[in-house]
Each structure stands twice: as structure tokens, then as C-alpha cells.
Amino acid sequence: MTMRRNLIPISSLYPIGLSPRINTSSNKLQTLLVLLAFLSLSLSRKMSAAAGDVGGGTASAGKKIPAAGSMPWVRNLRRFVGSGSGLGSEALMELETKRILLEIFKERQQKSAEAGSIPTFYKKKPEDGSISHRVQRLAKYRFLKKQSELLLNADDLDAMWVCLRENCVIDDATGAEKMNYEDFCHIASVCTEQIGQKCKRFFSPSNFMKFEKDESGRIAILPFYLYVMRTVSLTQARIDMSELDEDSDGFLQPHEMESYIRGLIPNLAQLRDMPAQFVQMYCRIAARKFFFFCDPHRRGKACIKKVLLSNCLQELMELHQESEEEVTDTEQAENWFSLTSAQRICDMFLGLDKDTNGALSKQELKEYADGTLTEIFIERVFDEHVRRGKVGGGNSREMDFECFLDFVLALENKDTAEGLTYLFKCLDLNGRGYLTTADIHSLFRDVHQKWIEGGNYELCIEDVRDEIWDMVKPVDHLRITLNDLLNCKQGGTVASMLIDVRGFWAHDNRENLLQEEEEQVEEQ
């Protein structure tokens, strides 16, 4: 009996929509899969046909199906598969896929190594209310909470101080309480038992080596305790500031800094009695000093690390002292963050603002410090540090309260790098980055005029110019730069001589003023 075979075209074995063209990267695998499918289908048809012949009692019942090992296509297939014999088609496809992906990964790595990596300089912040924003806030909250739990509280600090005093030795020569390294280790174990593991990090060998030791290798316990207190205080301040950092970029904006200061007011002894209606104004005045010293490029945000390491935060924390017993009126006036100083600044601005429009014109600012500042300096302040059209219309310029605070901070901190940088921009008449003899002559001409109007003796401008050159000793003998003023340590005096007739008078009478100060000290 002749058995009719239905031939199946190869193209029908491909899935619908799959082109019969095989990619070069997986040519062998796809060809193998097609052959397996075709041969399996042919073999199944043969076996079904043979079973039908046996059941019908035909002459073909005596035919035997050859063993698999004797079939040529099976031997070729095993030779082709090689080490992968026994694997199914899905396993082979998975191996081939992994191999291709690994080659692609290695190729991209090689291209990246050859081209060089471009650093990420901008990362889009998550939108408010989005899932990523909520996850970020939750992660920050949990992290800050965990860090806060690791800090020593007031009771822990008191217990540490008691432990230090109970286990130290008294220096016979000075009477100071000291401890050697063995005492240090013993106190560490005692504090760990009483307080817990969170105090252990302060008793490391490296911390012991930070402090000055006497001839016996002992350190005083008071500096060590103050170090612990300052570390705890700064860490707590950083946690508080980070909680107010809305976008978590490590910087505080003005309203965030004001919120931080507002939260400190109840804990500062000298600010507890502040009138409620003055709190907002005080926070603006106090926050401005942080930005004047910690935001030199005027970007509108201050780095938290800079704020923590600045003298401003230390000056603010001095207000913890009780005003009646520990702080004099003079010290309160000199501290920018004291209530006395803040009220003085506010009253000064209101006194200069004759038209009560919330900003100062050039004519109004000329009355600052009893009118001792020169007109050319006032003009340069408006040119360099007052934004055009901020309050007035058109090209008019008026100084708002924030700019006025910067102005006062610069004049009261002329010896600092930040204050001198502010003033140097005003002294640099042509914006060239240096001062020439012509600039010094132009600047001092107004001072000389006010000096003569005040009934003082006649001055020679050239002599003053030469004296300034001798004071600064610039690297280039023809020009004075900002670095020259900073390096000579007399930049604040030079700036005062060029912008304020009172500053020049103080320099001219410095010997008499110094003698008066010595006499006052002797009387006290």
C-alpha cells in the first residue's frame, strides 16, 4: 500500500508575522529550531501511519521503525548541538539570549570606556505630591529621626559630666581636673553602662589625641566635655535645618532660615521677652547675616555646612546667656542677633525712610551715619548692589530693606573678607578688578572736601595716596587688588579712609584714641 505524504512548506513553520529572514546573531539557533519542528512533525506522521497499517492487517505490518541512533539526521543533530545535548529548545534559546545580551553589555561597556563618562550635573527634582516626592520625604524623615535618637540629650550630658568629675584626678600645680588614657577608657566603659552605646563614639583614641596633653600625658576634662557638647549641638542644628530643607539639596532658602531662627527664639534666654509683633522683622534681620556671610555669590540659598561652621551661628547661640548677669549692654549692642541690635537696625531704617515707602533713595541714604559717607560711595553702592526698578518705576533705584541690611553688615564688618568684597566693588570705579592712583585720588577727593568743611587742617591728597600705598604694599606697584587689601590686614582701615570722613579722622587720630583706651582700662 502506497502511503501518501503531505508535505508541509518550511515557511508555514514560522509564527505569524515573523519574517523567515534570520538575523546573523541567532542564525544557528533559529535554523535549529525550524529543523527540530519539521523533523518532529514528520516523525510523528510516520509513526501514526505505521500504527494504522498494523491495525488494518496490511502488508506493511512487518516493517520496523529504525532505532533513533541509526537515523542520519539524529546523528547530525547531536553533532551540531555538542555540549548542549539533552537540552530542550527553550533552554537552548535562553542560553543563546544570555550570550547575546552579554555581548551587547560588553560592547556598551567598551564604548563607554572609550568615550569617557559625562558626569550628571542636573537632576530633575520630583514634583510635589508625586510618589517619588513622598518617598523622598519619608526616607528623609526616617533618617533624621534615627540620627536624632543617636544624640545625647540633656540628661545624658549631665550624667557624662558627673562621670568625668568622679573619675578624674586633680593637678597639684594648676588645680585642673584631668585624666590620662587609662582614666579615659575607664570613663568610657562607665558612661556606656549608664548612658548606652551612643556615647561610645566620643571616647575613641583619635578624640583623645586631639586635646593638648601635659607632661604626664593627661588632658583636661573641661575641654573634652565642651567638645562633646558642641558636637551634639551642631549635630542637632544640622538635623533641625535638614528638616526645614524642603527640596533636600543641602541648602536653606531665606524663608527656611527664618523658620529655623523662629524656632530657636523660645530657647534663647535674651530673646524670650521679644514682642510678638516684632518676631517676623527680627527673623528677617537675623537671617540676612547668615546669607551675607554664607552666600557670597548671592544665589539666594545658604549651604547648611557653611552655616554650621560660620561664626554667625556661634554668635546667635551666645544669646543663651542670661542678659542681667552675664552680658553687658555693650556686648548686646555689638551682637547682631541681640534684640537691642535688631531694634537699632529697624529704627535706623525707619528714620532714613522719610517718605515711608519701604525703600531708601540716594538722598535718604546720604543721611546714614550723620552724613559722613561720601557721595561717590553712595552712587557706587546703588550701581553695584541695588537692583534696578525693584521699588520705583522705570530706571529709578531705591534700596529695599534686604539691601540696606547688606549695606550695614558691610560697613560694620569691613575687616572681614565678605565685607571688604562688598566695599571693593564700590571702590573699583571702572570695574577692572583693581584700583589705580587715579581711583584713589577720585575717591579721596570727596573725603577731603568733607574734611575741610568740618574745619580741619589742610590735607595733601598725594600724601594720603602714598600713605595708602605704603599700608597695602601691593604686589603690583601700579595697582591695588582685592587680594592685596585682604593680605595687608588693613583693608578695612583703607576702605574707611576712602568712603567715610569719620573713618579717616579715626585713622589720623589713632594714636590719641589708643592712648584714651589705655587710660580707660587703667581706670577700670
PDB file of C-alpha atoms in Angstrom, residues 42-295:
ATOM      1  CA  SER A  42       7.494  14.223  10.007  1.00  0.00           C
ATOM      2  CA  LEU A  43       8.429  11.582  12.559  1.00  0.00           C
ATOM      3  CA  SER A  44       5.037  11.783  14.255  1.00  0.00           C
ATOM      4  CA  ARG A  45       3.268  11.337  10.903  1.00  0.00           C
ATOM      5  CA  LYS A  46       5.391   8.269  10.093  1.00  0.00           C
ATOM      6  CA  MET A  47       4.629   6.654  13.436  1.00  0.00           C
ATOM      7  CA  SER A  48       0.896   7.303  13.109  1.00  0.00           C
ATOM      8  CA  ALA A  49       0.844   5.905   9.585  1.00  0.00           C
ATOM      9  CA  ALA A  50       2.718   2.779  10.679  1.00  0.00           C
ATOM     10  CA  ALA A  51       0.289   2.220  13.531  1.00  0.00           C
ATOM     11  CA  GLY A  52      -2.606   2.481  11.095  1.00  0.00           C
ATOM     12  CA  ASP A  53      -1.095  -0.094   8.785  1.00  0.00           C
ATOM     13  CA  VAL A  54      -0.594  -2.552  11.661  1.00  0.00           C
ATOM     14  CA  GLY A  55      -4.211  -2.160  12.780  1.00  0.00           C
ATOM     15  CA  GLY A  56      -5.511  -2.742   9.206  1.00  0.00           C
ATOM     16  CA  GLY A  57      -3.566  -6.000   8.750  1.00  0.00           C
ATOM     17  CA  THR A  58      -1.856  -4.705   5.587  1.00  0.00           C
ATOM     18  CA  ALA A  59       1.411  -5.929   4.146  1.00  0.00           C
ATOM     19  CA  SER A  60       3.310  -3.116   5.733  1.00  0.00           C
ATOM     20  CA  ALA A  61       2.750  -4.508   9.217  1.00  0.00           C
ATOM     21  CA  GLY A  62       6.079  -6.253   9.131  1.00  0.00           C
ATOM     22  CA  LYS A  63       8.065  -3.033   8.667  1.00  0.00           C
ATOM     23  CA  LYS A  64      10.106  -1.899  11.686  1.00  0.00           C
ATOM     24  CA  ILE A  65      10.902   1.663  12.722  1.00  0.00           C
ATOM     25  CA  PRO A  66      14.678   2.072  12.787  1.00  0.00           C
ATOM     26  CA  ALA A  67      16.404   2.983  16.075  1.00  0.00           C
ATOM     27  CA  ALA A  68      16.955   6.673  16.746  1.00  0.00           C
ATOM     28  CA  GLY A  69      20.708   6.266  16.820  1.00  0.00           C
ATOM     29  CA  SER A  70      20.757   4.827  13.306  1.00  0.00           C
ATOM     30  CA  MET A  71      18.984   7.782  11.723  1.00  0.00           C
ATOM     31  CA  PRO A  72      21.448  10.135   9.985  1.00  0.00           C
ATOM     32  CA  TRP A  73      19.612  13.357  10.948  1.00  0.00           C
ATOM     33  CA  VAL A  74      19.757  12.405  14.625  1.00  0.00           C
ATOM     34  CA  ARG A  75      23.490  11.863  14.472  1.00  0.00           C
ATOM     35  CA  ASN A  76      23.959  15.188  12.684  1.00  0.00           C
ATOM     36  CA  LEU A  77      21.771  16.962  15.206  1.00  0.00           C
ATOM     37  CA  ARG A  78      23.734  15.577  18.155  1.00  0.00           C
ATOM     38  CA  ARG A  79      26.968  16.587  16.476  1.00  0.00           C
ATOM     39  CA  PHE A  80      25.588  20.093  15.945  1.00  0.00           C
ATOM     40  CA  VAL A  81      24.355  20.568  19.485  1.00  0.00           C
ATOM     41  CA  GLY A  82      27.642  19.356  21.003  1.00  0.00           C
ATOM     42  CA  SER A  83      27.922  20.034  24.723  1.00  0.00           C
ATOM     43  CA  GLY A  84      24.313  21.139  24.859  1.00  0.00           C
ATOM     44  CA  SER A  85      22.952  17.646  24.147  1.00  0.00           C
ATOM     45  CA  GLY A  86      19.916  16.806  26.195  1.00  0.00           C
ATOM     46  CA  LEU A  87      18.718  20.433  26.416  1.00  0.00           C
ATOM     47  CA  GLY A  88      15.299  21.356  25.187  1.00  0.00           C
ATOM     48  CA  SER A  89      14.608  24.115  22.699  1.00  0.00           C
ATOM     49  CA  GLU A  90      13.570  26.587  25.466  1.00  0.00           C
ATOM     50  CA  ALA A  91      16.793  26.039  27.402  1.00  0.00           C
ATOM     51  CA  LEU A  92      18.867  26.485  24.268  1.00  0.00           C
ATOM     52  CA  MET A  93      17.039  29.693  23.436  1.00  0.00           C
ATOM     53  CA  GLU A  94      17.641  31.013  26.969  1.00  0.00           C
ATOM     54  CA  LEU A  95      21.360  30.288  26.713  1.00  0.00           C
ATOM     55  CA  GLU A  96      21.545  31.992  23.350  1.00  0.00           C
ATOM     56  CA  THR A  97      19.654  35.014  24.678  1.00  0.00           C
ATOM     57  CA  LYS A  98      22.028  35.360  27.649  1.00  0.00           C
ATOM     58  CA  ARG A  99      25.002  35.134  25.325  1.00  0.00           C
ATOM     59  CA  ILE A 100      23.651  37.872  23.038  1.00  0.00           C
ATOM     60  CA  LEU A 101      22.787  40.168  25.960  1.00  0.00           C
ATOM     61  CA  LEU A 102      26.226  39.637  27.472  1.00  0.00           C
ATOM     62  CA  GLU A 103      27.855  40.600  24.180  1.00  0.00           C
ATOM     63  CA  ILE A 104      25.704  43.746  23.977  1.00  0.00           C
ATOM     64  CA  PHE A 105      26.585  44.674  27.573  1.00  0.00           C
ATOM     65  CA  LYS A 106      30.316  44.200  26.944  1.00  0.00           C
ATOM     66  CA  GLU A 107      30.089  46.255  23.764  1.00  0.00           C
ATOM     67  CA  ARG A 108      28.396  49.154  25.585  1.00  0.00           C
ATOM     68  CA  GLN A 109      30.925  48.988  28.400  1.00  0.00           C
ATOM     69  CA  GLN A 110      33.750  49.205  25.897  1.00  0.00           C
ATOM     70  CA  LYS A 111      32.156  52.186  24.148  1.00  0.00           C
ATOM     71  CA  SER A 112      31.622  53.967  27.474  1.00  0.00           C
ATOM     72  CA  ALA A 113      35.242  53.371  28.471  1.00  0.00           C
ATOM     73  CA  GLU A 114      36.487  54.717  25.148  1.00  0.00           C
ATOM     74  CA  ALA A 115      34.201  57.754  25.068  1.00  0.00           C
ATOM     75  CA  GLY A 116      34.578  58.644  28.767  1.00  0.00           C
ATOM     76  CA  SER A 117      31.731  59.191  31.200  1.00  0.00           C
ATOM     77  CA  ILE A 118      29.876  62.521  31.371  1.00  0.00           C
ATOM     78  CA  PRO A 119      29.056  63.466  34.991  1.00  0.00           C
ATOM     79  CA  THR A 120      25.484  64.227  35.907  1.00  0.00           C
ATOM     80  CA  PHE A 121      25.214  67.985  36.535  1.00  0.00           C
ATOM     81  CA  TYR A 122      21.447  68.279  36.735  1.00  0.00           C
ATOM     82  CA  LYS A 123      18.831  66.037  38.243  1.00  0.00           C
ATOM     83  CA  LYS A 124      15.212  66.988  37.965  1.00  0.00           C
ATOM     84  CA  LYS A 125      13.534  67.351  41.314  1.00  0.00           C
ATOM     85  CA  PRO A 126      10.386  65.313  41.898  1.00  0.00           C
ATOM     86  CA  GLU A 127       7.113  67.169  41.616  1.00  0.00           C
ATOM     87  CA  ASP A 128       5.202  67.994  44.773  1.00  0.00           C
ATOM     88  CA  GLY A 129       2.704  65.300  45.621  1.00  0.00           C
ATOM     89  CA  SER A 130       4.273  62.698  43.356  1.00  0.00           C
ATOM     90  CA  ILE A 131       5.149  59.226  44.625  1.00  0.00           C
ATOM     91  CA  SER A 132       8.890  59.872  44.351  1.00  0.00           C
ATOM     92  CA  HIS A 133       8.483  63.113  46.316  1.00  0.00           C
ATOM     93  CA  ARG A 134       6.555  61.339  49.075  1.00  0.00           C
ATOM     94  CA  VAL A 135       9.079  58.514  49.224  1.00  0.00           C
ATOM     95  CA  GLN A 136      11.925  61.040  49.431  1.00  0.00           C
ATOM     96  CA  ARG A 137      10.276  62.926  52.287  1.00  0.00           C
ATOM     97  CA  LEU A 138       9.517  59.713  54.164  1.00  0.00           C
ATOM     98  CA  ALA A 139      13.082  58.461  53.738  1.00  0.00           C
ATOM     99  CA  LYS A 140      14.480  61.800  54.943  1.00  0.00           C
ATOM    100  CA  TYR A 141      12.128  61.804  57.938  1.00  0.00           C
ATOM    101  CA  ARG A 142      13.152  58.301  58.990  1.00  0.00           C
ATOM    102  CA  PHE A 143      16.840  59.032  58.528  1.00  0.00           C
ATOM    103  CA  LEU A 144      16.716  62.261  60.552  1.00  0.00           C
ATOM    104  CA  LYS A 145      14.678  60.560  63.263  1.00  0.00           C
ATOM    105  CA  LYS A 146      17.257  57.798  63.513  1.00  0.00           C
ATOM    106  CA  GLN A 147      20.098  60.331  63.731  1.00  0.00           C
ATOM    107  CA  SER A 148      18.240  62.271  66.404  1.00  0.00           C
ATOM    108  CA  GLU A 149      17.821  59.139  68.503  1.00  0.00           C
ATOM    109  CA  LEU A 150      21.589  58.624  68.453  1.00  0.00           C
ATOM    110  CA  LEU A 151      22.232  62.042  70.027  1.00  0.00           C
ATOM    111  CA  LEU A 152      22.874  62.647  73.695  1.00  0.00           C
ATOM    112  CA  ASN A 153      20.116  64.548  75.430  1.00  0.00           C
ATOM    113  CA  ALA A 154      20.487  66.966  78.358  1.00  0.00           C
ATOM    114  CA  ASP A 155      20.254  64.200  80.964  1.00  0.00           C
ATOM    115  CA  ASP A 156      22.919  62.178  79.149  1.00  0.00           C
ATOM    116  CA  LEU A 157      25.269  65.168  79.072  1.00  0.00           C
ATOM    117  CA  ASP A 158      24.752  65.782  82.785  1.00  0.00           C
ATOM    118  CA  ALA A 159      25.477  62.124  83.543  1.00  0.00           C
ATOM    119  CA  MET A 160      28.651  62.255  81.440  1.00  0.00           C
ATOM    120  CA  TRP A 161      29.863  65.368  83.285  1.00  0.00           C
ATOM    121  CA  VAL A 162      29.281  63.698  86.652  1.00  0.00           C
ATOM    122  CA  CYS A 163      31.129  60.604  85.469  1.00  0.00           C
ATOM    123  CA  LEU A 164      34.060  62.693  84.232  1.00  0.00           C
ATOM    124  CA  ARG A 165      34.412  64.521  87.531  1.00  0.00           C
ATOM    125  CA  GLU A 166      34.132  61.377  89.638  1.00  0.00           C
ATOM    126  CA  ASN A 167      36.861  59.532  87.743  1.00  0.00           C
ATOM    127  CA  CYS A 168      39.414  62.284  87.089  1.00  0.00           C
ATOM    128  CA  VAL A 169      42.472  63.430  89.040  1.00  0.00           C
ATOM    129  CA  ILE A 170      43.321  66.921  90.305  1.00  0.00           C
ATOM    130  CA  ASP A 171      46.522  68.511  89.029  1.00  0.00           C
ATOM    131  CA  ASP A 172      48.507  69.676  92.052  1.00  0.00           C
ATOM    132  CA  ALA A 173      50.120  72.572  90.207  1.00  0.00           C
ATOM    133  CA  THR A 174      47.091  74.105  88.489  1.00  0.00           C
ATOM    134  CA  GLY A 175      44.150  72.514  90.259  1.00  0.00           C
ATOM    135  CA  ALA A 176      42.646  71.491  86.919  1.00  0.00           C
ATOM    136  CA  GLU A 177      40.683  68.258  86.614  1.00  0.00           C
ATOM    137  CA  LYS A 178      42.500  65.909  84.229  1.00  0.00           C
ATOM    138  CA  MET A 179      42.532  62.317  83.030  1.00  0.00           C
ATOM    139  CA  ASN A 180      45.075  60.081  81.346  1.00  0.00           C
ATOM    140  CA  TYR A 181      44.268  57.488  78.692  1.00  0.00           C
ATOM    141  CA  GLU A 182      43.560  54.744  81.235  1.00  0.00           C
ATOM    142  CA  ASP A 183      41.093  57.001  83.029  1.00  0.00           C
ATOM    143  CA  PHE A 184      39.660  57.916  79.626  1.00  0.00           C
ATOM    144  CA  CYS A 185      38.986  54.233  78.802  1.00  0.00           C
ATOM    145  CA  HIS A 186      37.528  53.583  82.253  1.00  0.00           C
ATOM    146  CA  ILE A 187      35.191  56.582  81.966  1.00  0.00           C
ATOM    147  CA  ALA A 188      34.154  55.325  78.526  1.00  0.00           C
ATOM    148  CA  SER A 189      33.082  51.975  79.952  1.00  0.00           C
ATOM    149  CA  VAL A 190      31.222  53.607  82.866  1.00  0.00           C
ATOM    150  CA  CYS A 191      29.408  56.057  80.568  1.00  0.00           C
ATOM    151  CA  THR A 192      28.499  53.241  78.193  1.00  0.00           C
ATOM    152  CA  GLU A 193      26.881  51.316  81.058  1.00  0.00           C
ATOM    153  CA  GLN A 194      24.960  54.345  82.322  1.00  0.00           C
ATOM    154  CA  ILE A 195      24.071  56.117  79.076  1.00  0.00           C
ATOM    155  CA  GLY A 196      24.350  53.496  76.358  1.00  0.00           C
ATOM    156  CA  GLN A 197      26.259  52.894  73.162  1.00  0.00           C
ATOM    157  CA  LYS A 198      25.502  56.352  71.764  1.00  0.00           C
ATOM    158  CA  CYS A 199      28.232  57.944  73.886  1.00  0.00           C
ATOM    159  CA  LYS A 200      30.882  55.436  72.843  1.00  0.00           C
ATOM    160  CA  ARG A 201      31.921  57.325  69.691  1.00  0.00           C
ATOM    161  CA  PHE A 202      33.208  60.250  71.764  1.00  0.00           C
ATOM    162  CA  PHE A 203      35.711  58.048  73.609  1.00  0.00           C
ATOM    163  CA  SER A 204      37.808  56.989  70.641  1.00  0.00           C
ATOM    164  CA  PRO A 205      41.638  57.125  70.731  1.00  0.00           C
ATOM    165  CA  SER A 206      41.647  59.727  67.951  1.00  0.00           C
ATOM    166  CA  ASN A 207      39.474  62.062  70.038  1.00  0.00           C
ATOM    167  CA  PHE A 208      41.836  61.723  72.996  1.00  0.00           C
ATOM    168  CA  MET A 209      44.771  62.716  70.777  1.00  0.00           C
ATOM    169  CA  LYS A 210      43.006  65.906  69.653  1.00  0.00           C
ATOM    170  CA  PHE A 211      43.461  67.602  73.020  1.00  0.00           C
ATOM    171  CA  GLU A 212      46.542  69.199  74.499  1.00  0.00           C
ATOM    172  CA  LYS A 213      48.359  66.948  76.964  1.00  0.00           C
ATOM    173  CA  ASP A 214      50.639  67.820  79.850  1.00  0.00           C
ATOM    174  CA  GLU A 215      53.998  66.213  80.608  1.00  0.00           C
ATOM    175  CA  SER A 216      52.207  63.227  82.153  1.00  0.00           C
ATOM    176  CA  GLY A 217      50.086  62.620  79.057  1.00  0.00           C
ATOM    177  CA  ARG A 218      46.867  63.857  80.686  1.00  0.00           C
ATOM    178  CA  ILE A 219      44.136  66.026  79.180  1.00  0.00           C
ATOM    179  CA  ALA A 220      41.725  68.372  80.956  1.00  0.00           C
ATOM    180  CA  ILE A 221      38.167  67.102  81.227  1.00  0.00           C
ATOM    181  CA  LEU A 222      36.539  70.516  80.622  1.00  0.00           C
ATOM    182  CA  PRO A 223      37.740  70.981  77.007  1.00  0.00           C
ATOM    183  CA  PHE A 224      36.702  67.393  76.266  1.00  0.00           C
ATOM    184  CA  TYR A 225      33.233  67.952  77.704  1.00  0.00           C
ATOM    185  CA  LEU A 226      32.844  71.217  75.780  1.00  0.00           C
ATOM    186  CA  TYR A 227      33.841  69.339  72.627  1.00  0.00           C
ATOM    187  CA  VAL A 228      31.100  66.775  73.260  1.00  0.00           C
ATOM    188  CA  MET A 229      28.526  69.497  73.912  1.00  0.00           C
ATOM    189  CA  ARG A 230      29.471  71.425  70.764  1.00  0.00           C
ATOM    190  CA  THR A 231      29.354  68.275  68.627  1.00  0.00           C
ATOM    191  CA  VAL A 232      25.904  67.397  69.952  1.00  0.00           C
ATOM    192  CA  SER A 233      24.707  70.986  69.471  1.00  0.00           C
ATOM    193  CA  LEU A 234      25.948  71.213  65.880  1.00  0.00           C
ATOM    194  CA  THR A 235      24.520  67.812  65.000  1.00  0.00           C
ATOM    195  CA  GLN A 236      21.147  68.783  66.423  1.00  0.00           C
ATOM    196  CA  ALA A 237      21.280  72.071  64.497  1.00  0.00           C
ATOM    197  CA  ARG A 238      22.043  70.204  61.294  1.00  0.00           C
ATOM    198  CA  ILE A 239      19.102  67.856  61.867  1.00  0.00           C
ATOM    199  CA  ASP A 240      16.787  70.816  62.510  1.00  0.00           C
ATOM    200  CA  MET A 241      17.981  72.621  59.383  1.00  0.00           C
ATOM    201  CA  SER A 242      17.700  69.486  57.264  1.00  0.00           C
ATOM    202  CA  GLU A 243      14.088  69.077  58.364  1.00  0.00           C
ATOM    203  CA  LEU A 244      13.373  72.581  57.023  1.00  0.00           C
ATOM    204  CA  ASP A 245      15.231  71.913  53.755  1.00  0.00           C
ATOM    205  CA  GLU A 246      12.173  71.295  51.581  1.00  0.00           C
ATOM    206  CA  ASP A 247      13.988  70.157  48.419  1.00  0.00           C
ATOM    207  CA  SER A 248      16.708  68.240  50.343  1.00  0.00           C
ATOM    208  CA  ASP A 249      19.585  69.806  48.397  1.00  0.00           C
ATOM    209  CA  GLY A 250      21.681  70.777  51.441  1.00  0.00           C
ATOM    210  CA  PHE A 251      20.841  74.492  51.131  1.00  0.00           C
ATOM    211  CA  LEU A 252      18.448  76.765  53.002  1.00  0.00           C
ATOM    212  CA  GLN A 253      16.424  79.484  51.345  1.00  0.00           C
ATOM    213  CA  PRO A 254      15.640  82.731  53.207  1.00  0.00           C
ATOM    214  CA  HIS A 255      12.193  81.659  54.419  1.00  0.00           C
ATOM    215  CA  GLU A 256      13.634  78.330  55.636  1.00  0.00           C
ATOM    216  CA  MET A 257      16.384  80.087  57.581  1.00  0.00           C
ATOM    217  CA  GLU A 258      13.811  82.442  59.104  1.00  0.00           C
ATOM    218  CA  SER A 259      11.764  79.434  60.203  1.00  0.00           C
ATOM    219  CA  TYR A 260      14.843  77.929  61.873  1.00  0.00           C
ATOM    220  CA  ILE A 261      15.557  81.160  63.766  1.00  0.00           C
ATOM    221  CA  ARG A 262      11.914  81.471  64.764  1.00  0.00           C
ATOM    222  CA  GLY A 263      12.091  78.009  66.310  1.00  0.00           C
ATOM    223  CA  LEU A 264      15.179  78.985  68.329  1.00  0.00           C
ATOM    224  CA  ILE A 265      13.705  82.123  69.899  1.00  0.00           C
ATOM    225  CA  PRO A 266      11.916  80.364  72.817  1.00  0.00           C
ATOM    226  CA  ASN A 267      15.178  78.599  73.758  1.00  0.00           C
ATOM    227  CA  LEU A 268      17.361  81.750  73.771  1.00  0.00           C
ATOM    228  CA  ALA A 269      17.311  83.499  77.124  1.00  0.00           C
ATOM    229  CA  GLN A 270      17.849  87.007  75.737  1.00  0.00           C
ATOM    230  CA  LEU A 271      15.017  86.709  73.184  1.00  0.00           C
ATOM    231  CA  ARG A 272      12.247  85.202  75.291  1.00  0.00           C
ATOM    232  CA  ASP A 273      10.698  88.583  76.071  1.00  0.00           C
ATOM    233  CA  MET A 274      10.611  89.703  72.429  1.00  0.00           C
ATOM    234  CA  PRO A 275       7.294  91.345  71.465  1.00  0.00           C
ATOM    235  CA  ALA A 276       5.219  89.041  69.263  1.00  0.00           C
ATOM    236  CA  GLN A 277       4.732  91.717  66.602  1.00  0.00           C
ATOM    237  CA  PHE A 278       8.498  92.116  66.207  1.00  0.00           C
ATOM    238  CA  VAL A 279       9.294  88.409  65.693  1.00  0.00           C
ATOM    239  CA  GLN A 280       8.903  88.417  61.906  1.00  0.00           C
ATOM    240  CA  MET A 281      11.076  91.512  61.484  1.00  0.00           C
ATOM    241  CA  TYR A 282      13.701  90.072  63.818  1.00  0.00           C
ATOM    242  CA  CYS A 283      13.869  86.835  61.818  1.00  0.00           C
ATOM    243  CA  ARG A 284      14.468  88.817  58.600  1.00  0.00           C
ATOM    244  CA  ILE A 285      17.279  90.799  60.210  1.00  0.00           C
ATOM    245  CA  ALA A 286      18.918  87.744  61.776  1.00  0.00           C
ATOM    246  CA  ALA A 287      18.644  85.547  58.670  1.00  0.00           C
ATOM    247  CA  ARG A 288      20.231  88.227  56.497  1.00  0.00           C
ATOM    248  CA  LYS A 289      23.568  87.968  58.279  1.00  0.00           C
ATOM    249  CA  PHE A 290      23.720  84.244  57.555  1.00  0.00           C
ATOM    250  CA  PHE A 291      23.191  84.910  53.851  1.00  0.00           C
ATOM    251  CA  PHE A 292      25.661  87.798  53.789  1.00  0.00           C
ATOM    252  CA  PHE A 293      28.472  85.554  55.040  1.00  0.00           C
ATOM    253  CA  CYS A 294      27.370  82.112  53.761  1.00  0.00           C
ATOM    254  CA  ASP A 295      26.058  83.098  50.324  1.00  0.00           C
TER     255      ASP A 295
END
